[in-house]
Structure formats: structure tokens, C-alpha cells
Amino acid sequence: MHVPDGFINAPVSVAAGVAAAAAVAVSLRGARRELDERTAPLAGLVAAFIFAVQMLNFPVAAGTSGHLLGGALAAILVGPYTGVLCVSVVLLMQGILFADGGLTALGVNITVMGVVTVVTAHLVFRGLLRVLPPTRRSVTVAGFVAALLSVPAAAAAFTAVYAVGGTTDVPLGKVLTAMVGVHVLIGIGEALITAATVGAVIAVRPDLVHGARGLTAPLKLRVDGVLVDAPAAAATAPAAGAAAGSTKKVWVTGLVTALVLAGFVSFYASADPDGLEKVAADKGIDEKVEEHAAAGSPLADYGVKDVDDARLSGGLAGVIGVGVTVVAGTGIFWTVRRRRTDELTATATATGATTTPVA
């Protein structure tokens, strides 16, 4: 659903850019509360995984394909604020390096594909968990429904933006019906991918899944035949080494999976236009589309320039994209986490200085 340059006029594109910048600023502050030493690198991995899976277009109807948007997946795995940042990093890398999604439309894309999907999925997910049993299966089921609904919500959001700033004169009702209709089908694929990924992670490390926090039962000790809650130190200390090793294993497994998907499996993805491209072509929304400012990039259109073999060119581009995204994402999230740590340290120091009695 990457919106190219030319679909939306300049004033609305600027307004969307301001809204997206505000959302990112709010998310940077909110992400400080969501990230810790374990989840900061996981967030970078989530961004890279979303990048990789977005290369895997799947057929949804005759002549139409779809791909993961990723907002629901990111919100469930690493939290809504960090989720917005994950999708934003992916869109930025795609726009600058791969000429996918217009640069003047970057604000529209972040707002529609990042903010709308994350907020919709988070609200639906949390609402369902309030009524479902507190189990891991409930997290997966809630993730499926949240992902399913987030995609048509994004389609409706694009239609709203088009209604205000569209550069072509197409009946709004036709655009809305076509966009929501095809993206409901794409939402099914999004839901399956999201549920499968969340289920796989929660089966190994439920403590790493933001949406599953609070589901882990406290450690119990049997004292004189009676089960009692273990002290906090006893509950956490024995598992510290194992948890660190398991986190590294999850990260390595996830990275290898992303590299394989982007570097090899992506070659077999559907070549049909995605939902927005198909609707735009059928309804005439793309009459004033503009050439991408990064069309001359050596990685434009997910291929390496001057590499003639299509399979090798696309595979290399995918691997480079995953590598750049995981490095950029991890760097950003570690910086956010470090800043939060520095603030807490400064606050603790200042508090200690004001409360320490002077002899």
C-alpha cells in the first residue's frame, strides 16, 4: 500500500508529514517505557523482519496481490509506540534506498501504514484480551483479529486522505469500496502471518512478547507441602543466564529467517500489483503519478544495479535491505533506551543529592 508521489497534492502531503513527525516524536518518548536491554535489539529485528516479509507479495484475487503491512505484528511484539517506530524505519529505508513509496508521500505512508495500523491493532488487541481468557492462545487469537482489521482500516485512512488531497477526480465511493474490499482479503494474509509469527515467539519466549506481559505465572516454591510465591530474587536469578542465551537464540533465528525470506523466498513472490496499485490503475488514481526521486538508486525496485541475473539481483537487494534495516533500527532503539537509562540515572542522582543529610 505504498503511496507514490503524485497521488496526493502538496498541501495535504505536507500536513500528513507534520502529523507523521508528531506521531514519531510521541512514539520516541513512549518507546522509552517499552524498551529494555532485551527488547531494544528485538525491536530492530522486528523492523528487519517486516521489511523482509513485505517483499513477499501473495495473490489475493485475479491480477492483485498483497503484502504484510506489519503494524499489528510490531505493536504486539514490541508495543504500540515502538511499533510505530519499527514501521517508520522500514518505510524510510524503502523510500530512500529502494524507491518504494514516494518521498513527498512519506508522511502519508507513515500515517496510513504505520500509525493507523498500529493504533487500530493495539486497540482491538487490548479490547479482546479484556474478554478472552488470559492465555497464550488468546494472545494469538487477538493478534489474528487485530491484524485482520488493521489492513482495511489503513485502506479507509488512505481513502480519507485521498478525499481531501487526491490529484485526480475519481468518485470517492468507488475508491472506498475498491480499497476496503481488496484490503479485507489482504488482511486475511496479514492476520495469518501475524498470528503465526506471534505464536512462534510466544511458544519459546513469552516474556519477549509485549502483548503477552502479565500472562507468565509467578514461580512457586513448595514449603512444608504448601505452594508459596518465590521471592523476587529467587524467581529471577536462576533464569538470568538461560534467558540471555535464549534471547540471543531468538534474535539469531529471527535474523536468519528474515535474510532467507528476503534473499531467497522473495524471488517467488507474486508479480501482480498490490491492492493500492491495482485500484489506482483501475480507477485512474495514478494519472498524475510522478517518478520517484530515488529512481536512480542502485537498489531501486529491489534489485542491484548492473547485476543482470534477476534472482541474484533481487536476492542481494533483499539481503542488503534486511542488513541496513536491522542496523538502523537497532541503533535507533538502543539510543532511545540509552537516553531513558541516562534520564533515570540523572533523576536518581539528583534525588539522592537532595535527600542525603549534610554533616
Short mmCIF file of C-alpha atoms in Angstrom, two decimals:
data_model
loop_
_atom_site.label_atom_id
_atom_site.label_comp_id
_atom_site.label_asym_id
_atom_site.label_seq_id
_atom_site.Cartn_x
_atom_site.Cartn_y
_atom_site.Cartn_z
CA MET A 1 0.00 0.00 0.00
CA HIS A 2 2.95 2.29 -0.52
CA VAL A 3 1.60 5.60 -1.81
CA PRO A 4 3.82 7.05 -4.58
CA ASP A 5 4.47 10.72 -5.30
CA GLY A 6 1.68 12.38 -7.27
CA PHE A 7 -1.35 10.64 -5.75
CA ILE A 8 -1.80 13.30 -3.04
CA ASN A 9 -1.33 17.04 -3.57
CA ALA A 10 1.44 19.05 -1.90
CA PRO A 11 -0.55 20.77 0.90
CA VAL A 12 -2.06 17.52 2.16
CA SER A 13 1.28 15.73 1.80
CA VAL A 14 2.90 18.41 3.95
CA ALA A 15 0.10 18.16 6.54
CA ALA A 16 0.48 14.38 6.60
CA GLY A 17 4.22 14.84 7.03
CA VAL A 18 3.65 17.08 10.04
CA ALA A 19 1.21 14.57 11.53
CA ALA A 20 3.66 11.72 10.94
CA ALA A 21 6.52 13.69 12.51
CA ALA A 22 4.37 14.38 15.56
CA ALA A 23 3.44 10.70 15.82
CA VAL A 24 7.09 9.68 15.60
CA ALA A 25 8.05 12.24 18.26
CA VAL A 26 5.37 10.93 20.62
CA SER A 27 6.45 7.37 19.86
CA LEU A 28 10.08 8.15 20.65
CA ARG A 29 9.05 9.24 24.13
CA GLY A 30 6.64 6.35 24.62
CA ALA A 31 9.16 3.79 23.38
CA ARG A 32 11.48 4.66 26.29
CA ARG A 33 8.99 2.96 28.60
CA GLU A 34 8.66 -0.10 26.36
CA LEU A 35 12.30 -0.83 25.58
CA ASP A 36 14.82 -2.54 27.82
CA GLU A 37 18.10 -4.37 27.29
CA ARG A 38 16.32 -7.40 25.82
CA THR A 39 13.63 -5.74 23.73
CA ALA A 40 15.78 -3.00 22.14
CA PRO A 41 17.62 -5.42 19.83
CA LEU A 42 14.38 -7.35 19.30
CA ALA A 43 12.73 -4.17 18.02
CA GLY A 44 15.46 -3.76 15.40
CA LEU A 45 14.89 -7.36 14.39
CA VAL A 46 11.13 -6.79 14.12
CA ALA A 47 11.74 -3.91 11.72
CA ALA A 48 14.05 -6.08 9.59
CA PHE A 49 11.54 -8.94 9.62
CA ILE A 50 8.74 -6.62 8.47
CA PHE A 51 10.99 -5.36 5.67
CA ALA A 52 11.69 -8.94 4.56
CA VAL A 53 8.07 -10.13 4.67
CA GLN A 54 6.87 -7.04 2.80
CA MET A 55 8.88 -8.35 -0.16
CA LEU A 56 6.67 -11.46 -0.25
CA ASN A 57 3.60 -10.38 -2.20
CA PHE A 58 0.90 -13.06 -2.10
CA PRO A 59 -2.02 -13.36 -4.58
CA VAL A 60 -5.43 -12.34 -3.22
CA ALA A 61 -7.58 -12.04 -6.35
CA ALA A 62 -7.27 -12.18 -10.12
CA GLY A 63 -4.38 -9.90 -11.03
CA THR A 64 -3.98 -8.50 -7.50
CA SER A 65 -1.54 -9.25 -4.72
CA GLY A 66 -0.97 -8.09 -1.17
CA HIS A 67 1.83 -7.92 1.35
CA LEU A 68 2.26 -7.53 5.08
CA LEU A 69 1.86 -4.02 6.47
CA GLY A 70 3.31 -5.05 9.83
CA GLY A 71 1.70 -2.58 12.20
CA ALA A 72 -0.20 -5.20 14.17
CA LEU A 73 2.79 -7.53 14.36
CA ALA A 74 5.05 -4.78 15.64
CA ALA A 75 2.52 -3.50 18.18
CA ILE A 76 2.01 -6.96 19.68
CA LEU A 77 5.68 -7.94 19.77
CA VAL A 78 7.31 -4.72 20.96
CA GLY A 79 4.49 -2.34 21.95
CA PRO A 80 2.49 0.36 20.13
CA TYR A 81 4.99 3.21 20.45
CA THR A 82 7.94 1.09 19.38
CA GLY A 83 5.70 -0.45 16.71
CA VAL A 84 5.15 2.93 15.06
CA LEU A 85 8.91 3.45 15.02
CA CYS A 86 9.53 -0.01 13.53
CA VAL A 87 7.19 0.59 10.59
CA SER A 88 8.57 4.12 10.13
CA VAL A 89 12.14 2.79 9.89
CA VAL A 90 11.03 0.25 7.27
CA LEU A 91 9.22 2.89 5.20
CA LEU A 92 12.19 5.25 5.40
CA MET A 93 14.61 2.57 4.19
CA GLN A 94 12.25 1.53 1.40
CA GLY A 95 11.70 5.09 0.23
CA ILE A 96 15.33 6.20 0.24
CA LEU A 97 17.11 3.04 -0.92
CA PHE A 98 14.54 1.11 -2.94
CA ALA A 99 12.35 3.86 -4.45
CA ASP A 100 9.29 2.20 -2.91
CA GLY A 101 6.75 4.73 -1.66
CA GLY A 102 7.17 8.37 -2.60
CA LEU A 103 9.47 10.66 -0.65
CA THR A 104 6.97 13.53 -0.66
CA ALA A 105 4.36 10.90 0.31
CA LEU A 106 6.47 9.56 3.20
CA GLY A 107 4.27 11.33 5.72
CA VAL A 108 1.16 9.81 4.15
CA ASN A 109 2.71 6.35 4.22
CA ILE A 110 3.85 6.59 7.83
CA THR A 111 0.43 7.88 8.88
CA VAL A 112 -1.55 5.27 6.94
CA MET A 113 0.71 2.19 7.13
CA GLY A 114 2.33 2.92 10.47
CA VAL A 115 0.15 4.96 12.80
CA VAL A 116 -3.30 3.80 11.67
CA THR A 117 -2.42 0.10 11.58
CA VAL A 118 -0.62 0.18 14.94
CA VAL A 119 -3.32 2.16 16.74
CA THR A 120 -6.16 0.08 15.28
CA ALA A 121 -4.44 -3.20 16.04
CA HIS A 122 -3.45 -2.14 19.56
CA LEU A 123 -6.99 -1.05 20.47
CA VAL A 124 -8.58 -4.19 19.04
CA PHE A 125 -5.93 -6.44 20.61
CA ARG A 126 -6.28 -4.92 24.07
CA GLY A 127 -10.05 -4.93 23.84
CA LEU A 128 -10.13 -8.62 23.01
CA LEU A 129 -7.70 -9.55 25.78
CA ARG A 130 -10.09 -7.95 28.27
CA VAL A 131 -12.78 -10.51 27.43
CA LEU A 132 -10.70 -13.56 26.47
CA PRO A 133 -9.09 -15.94 28.97
CA PRO A 134 -5.55 -14.83 29.98
CA THR A 135 -3.75 -17.49 27.94
CA ARG A 136 -1.14 -17.58 25.21
CA ARG A 137 -3.75 -18.87 22.77
CA SER A 138 -5.82 -15.76 23.47
CA VAL A 139 -2.85 -13.56 22.56
CA THR A 140 -2.53 -15.34 19.21
CA VAL A 141 -6.27 -15.16 18.51
CA ALA A 142 -6.44 -11.50 19.47
CA GLY A 143 -3.42 -10.83 17.26
CA PHE A 144 -5.13 -12.52 14.30
CA VAL A 145 -8.27 -10.38 14.62
CA ALA A 146 -6.31 -7.17 15.27
CA ALA A 147 -4.14 -7.71 12.19
CA LEU A 148 -7.16 -8.57 10.05
CA LEU A 149 -8.94 -5.33 10.94
CA SER A 150 -5.86 -3.10 10.76
CA VAL A 151 -5.47 -3.51 6.99
CA PRO A 152 -8.92 -2.32 5.83
CA ALA A 153 -8.60 0.44 8.45
CA ALA A 154 -5.45 1.60 6.65
CA ALA A 155 -7.28 1.37 3.30
CA ALA A 156 -10.08 3.54 4.69
CA ALA A 157 -7.50 6.01 6.02
CA PHE A 158 -5.89 6.30 2.60
CA THR A 159 -9.32 6.94 1.10
CA ALA A 160 -9.88 9.74 3.63
CA VAL A 161 -6.54 11.32 2.73
CA TYR A 162 -7.37 10.95 -0.98
CA ALA A 163 -10.76 12.58 -0.41
CA VAL A 164 -9.01 15.69 0.91
CA GLY A 165 -5.93 15.83 -1.29
CA GLY A 166 -6.35 13.49 -4.26
CA THR A 167 -4.87 14.81 -7.50
CA THR A 168 -7.45 13.09 -9.73
CA ASP A 169 -11.21 13.36 -9.89
CA VAL A 170 -12.48 9.89 -9.06
CA PRO A 171 -15.78 9.24 -7.21
CA LEU A 172 -14.95 8.72 -3.56
CA GLY A 173 -17.46 5.92 -3.12
CA LYS A 174 -15.80 3.84 -5.81
CA VAL A 175 -12.37 4.37 -4.29
CA LEU A 176 -13.56 3.42 -0.79
CA THR A 177 -15.41 0.30 -1.96
CA ALA A 178 -12.49 -0.91 -4.06
CA MET A 179 -9.82 -0.15 -1.47
CA VAL A 180 -11.60 -1.66 1.53
CA GLY A 181 -12.84 -4.65 -0.48
CA VAL A 182 -9.44 -5.79 -1.72
CA HIS A 183 -7.72 -4.97 1.56
CA VAL A 184 -10.10 -7.13 3.54
CA LEU A 185 -8.68 -10.03 1.52
CA ILE A 186 -5.14 -8.79 2.08
CA GLY A 187 -5.99 -8.52 5.78
CA ILE A 188 -6.55 -12.27 5.92
CA GLY A 189 -2.97 -12.83 4.78
CA GLU A 190 -1.76 -10.21 7.26
CA ALA A 191 -3.65 -11.96 10.05
CA LEU A 192 -2.22 -15.38 9.21
CA ILE A 193 1.36 -14.07 9.10
CA THR A 194 0.92 -12.10 12.32
CA ALA A 195 -0.68 -14.98 14.24
CA ALA A 196 1.97 -17.45 13.04
CA THR A 197 4.85 -15.15 13.99
CA VAL A 198 3.43 -14.17 17.38
CA GLY A 199 2.60 -17.81 18.11
CA ALA A 200 6.14 -18.91 17.25
CA VAL A 201 7.76 -16.31 19.51
CA ILE A 202 5.34 -16.76 22.38
CA ALA A 203 5.91 -20.52 22.34
CA VAL A 204 9.62 -20.01 23.06
CA ARG A 205 9.89 -16.71 24.93
CA PRO A 206 6.50 -15.30 26.01
CA ASP A 207 8.32 -12.75 28.17
CA LEU A 208 9.67 -11.10 25.00
CA VAL A 209 6.17 -10.53 23.58
CA HIS A 210 4.88 -7.15 24.74
CA GLY A 211 1.26 -8.20 24.27
CA ALA A 212 1.75 -11.28 26.46
CA ARG A 213 3.12 -9.47 29.50
CA GLY A 214 1.27 -10.43 32.64
CA LEU A 215 0.48 -13.94 31.41
CA THR A 216 3.55 -15.60 32.93
CA ALA A 217 2.68 -17.34 36.21
CA PRO A 218 4.93 -16.44 39.17
CA LEU A 219 7.47 -19.02 40.30
CA LYS A 220 6.15 -21.21 43.15
CA LEU A 221 8.11 -22.97 45.90
CA ARG A 222 6.80 -25.87 47.97
CA VAL A 223 7.33 -25.17 51.67
CA ASP A 224 6.07 -27.81 54.14
CA GLY A 225 3.79 -29.17 51.46
CA VAL A 226 2.28 -25.76 50.62
CA LEU A 227 2.94 -23.77 47.40
CA VAL A 228 4.03 -20.21 48.07
CA ASP A 229 5.28 -17.40 45.82
CA ALA A 230 9.05 -17.40 45.46
CA PRO A 231 10.97 -14.25 46.47
CA ALA A 232 11.74 -11.95 43.54
CA ALA A 233 15.47 -12.69 43.68
CA ALA A 234 14.89 -16.43 43.68
CA ALA A 235 12.45 -16.16 40.82
CA THR A 236 14.74 -14.19 38.55
CA ALA A 237 18.32 -15.11 39.39
CA PRO A 238 18.38 -18.78 38.28
CA ALA A 239 16.88 -17.98 34.92
CA ALA A 240 19.03 -14.95 34.13
CA GLY A 241 21.75 -16.83 32.24
CA ALA A 242 19.29 -19.05 30.38
CA ALA A 243 17.15 -16.06 29.42
CA ALA A 244 20.13 -14.21 27.99
CA GLY A 245 21.12 -17.21 25.90
CA SER A 246 17.54 -17.76 24.76
CA THR A 247 17.19 -14.11 23.76
CA LYS A 248 20.30 -14.38 21.61
CA LYS A 249 18.95 -17.56 20.05
CA VAL A 250 15.63 -15.88 19.22
CA TRP A 251 17.46 -12.90 17.70
CA VAL A 252 19.77 -15.04 15.56
CA THR A 253 16.92 -17.28 14.42
CA GLY A 254 14.80 -14.27 13.52
CA LEU A 255 17.61 -12.60 11.59
CA VAL A 256 18.43 -15.75 9.63
CA THR A 257 14.74 -16.18 8.82
CA ALA A 258 14.49 -12.58 7.57
CA LEU A 259 17.60 -13.00 5.41
CA VAL A 260 16.27 -16.22 3.87
CA LEU A 261 12.86 -14.68 3.17
CA ALA A 262 14.29 -11.53 1.59
CA GLY A 263 17.26 -13.15 -0.13
CA PHE A 264 15.65 -16.30 -1.50
CA VAL A 265 11.90 -16.72 -0.95
CA SER A 266 11.12 -13.23 -2.27
CA PHE A 267 12.06 -14.38 -5.79
CA TYR A 268 8.89 -16.49 -5.81
CA ALA A 269 6.58 -13.70 -4.63
CA SER A 270 3.64 -12.67 -6.78
CA ALA A 271 4.49 -10.17 -9.51
CA ASP A 272 0.91 -8.85 -9.65
CA PRO A 273 0.33 -5.24 -8.49
CA ASP A 274 -0.65 -4.85 -4.86
CA GLY A 275 -4.06 -3.65 -3.72
CA LEU A 276 -3.40 0.09 -4.00
CA GLU A 277 -1.60 -0.22 -7.34
CA LYS A 278 -4.46 -2.27 -8.78
CA VAL A 279 -7.18 0.09 -7.55
CA ALA A 280 -5.19 3.11 -8.71
CA ALA A 281 -4.80 1.66 -12.21
CA ASP A 282 -8.44 0.56 -12.45
CA LYS A 283 -9.95 3.80 -11.12
CA GLY A 284 -7.49 6.28 -12.64
CA ILE A 285 -5.96 7.47 -9.39
CA ASP A 286 -2.48 7.09 -10.88
CA GLU A 287 -2.98 9.53 -13.77
CA LYS A 288 -0.64 12.08 -12.19
CA VAL A 289 1.86 9.74 -10.58
CA GLU A 290 5.39 11.15 -10.51
CA GLU A 291 8.74 9.45 -10.99
CA HIS A 292 10.34 8.59 -7.69
CA ALA A 293 13.10 10.96 -6.59
CA ALA A 294 15.27 7.93 -5.74
CA ALA A 295 14.60 6.15 -9.03
CA GLY A 296 18.31 6.29 -9.78
CA SER A 297 19.24 4.43 -6.59
CA PRO A 298 21.45 1.38 -7.19
CA LEU A 299 18.84 -0.64 -5.26
CA ALA A 300 15.72 0.81 -6.91
CA ASP A 301 12.85 -1.65 -7.44
CA TYR A 302 14.53 -4.18 -5.14
CA GLY A 303 17.33 -5.09 -7.49
CA VAL A 304 21.06 -4.39 -7.53
CA LYS A 305 22.10 -2.18 -10.42
CA ASP A 306 24.33 -3.81 -13.05
CA VAL A 307 23.59 -7.33 -11.78
CA ASP A 308 21.92 -9.00 -14.77
CA ASP A 309 20.71 -12.18 -13.11
CA ALA A 310 17.24 -11.36 -11.74
CA ARG A 311 17.35 -13.95 -8.97
CA LEU A 312 20.78 -12.82 -7.76
CA SER A 313 19.94 -9.13 -8.12
CA GLY A 314 16.73 -9.38 -6.10
CA GLY A 315 18.30 -11.65 -3.50
CA LEU A 316 21.23 -9.33 -2.91
CA ALA A 317 18.91 -6.33 -2.66
CA GLY A 318 16.80 -8.17 -0.10
CA VAL A 319 19.80 -9.15 2.00
CA ILE A 320 21.17 -5.59 1.87
CA GLY A 321 17.76 -4.23 2.85
CA VAL A 322 17.46 -6.55 5.85
CA GLY A 323 21.01 -5.70 6.95
CA VAL A 324 20.56 -1.94 6.66
CA THR A 325 17.17 -2.05 8.39
CA VAL A 326 18.33 -4.15 11.33
CA VAL A 327 21.40 -1.95 11.84
CA ALA A 328 19.46 1.31 11.56
CA GLY A 329 16.58 0.04 13.68
CA THR A 330 18.75 -1.45 16.41
CA GLY A 331 20.84 1.72 16.55
CA ILE A 332 17.76 3.90 16.95
CA PHE A 333 16.18 1.70 19.60
CA TRP A 334 19.40 1.34 21.60
CA THR A 335 19.75 5.14 21.53
CA VAL A 336 16.18 5.57 22.76
CA ARG A 337 16.77 3.01 25.51
CA ARG A 338 20.10 4.58 26.50
CA ARG A 339 18.52 8.01 26.77
CA ARG A 340 15.86 6.62 29.08
CA THR A 341 18.53 4.98 31.23
CA ASP A 342 20.51 8.22 31.40
CA GLU A 343 17.39 10.13 32.45
CA LEU A 344 16.62 7.63 35.22
CA THR A 345 20.23 7.76 36.42
CA ALA A 346 20.21 11.55 36.46
CA THR A 347 16.91 11.59 38.35
CA ALA A 348 18.17 9.06 40.91
CA THR A 349 21.39 11.04 41.39
CA ALA A 350 19.53 14.31 41.85
CA THR A 351 17.11 12.71 44.31
CA GLY A 352 19.99 11.20 46.26
CA ALA A 353 21.76 14.54 46.36
CA THR A 354 18.73 16.34 47.76
CA THR A 355 17.90 13.73 50.38
CA THR A 356 21.38 12.93 51.71
CA PRO A 357 21.85 14.67 55.08
CA VAL A 358 24.78 17.05 55.39
CA ALA A 359 27.03 16.57 58.45
#
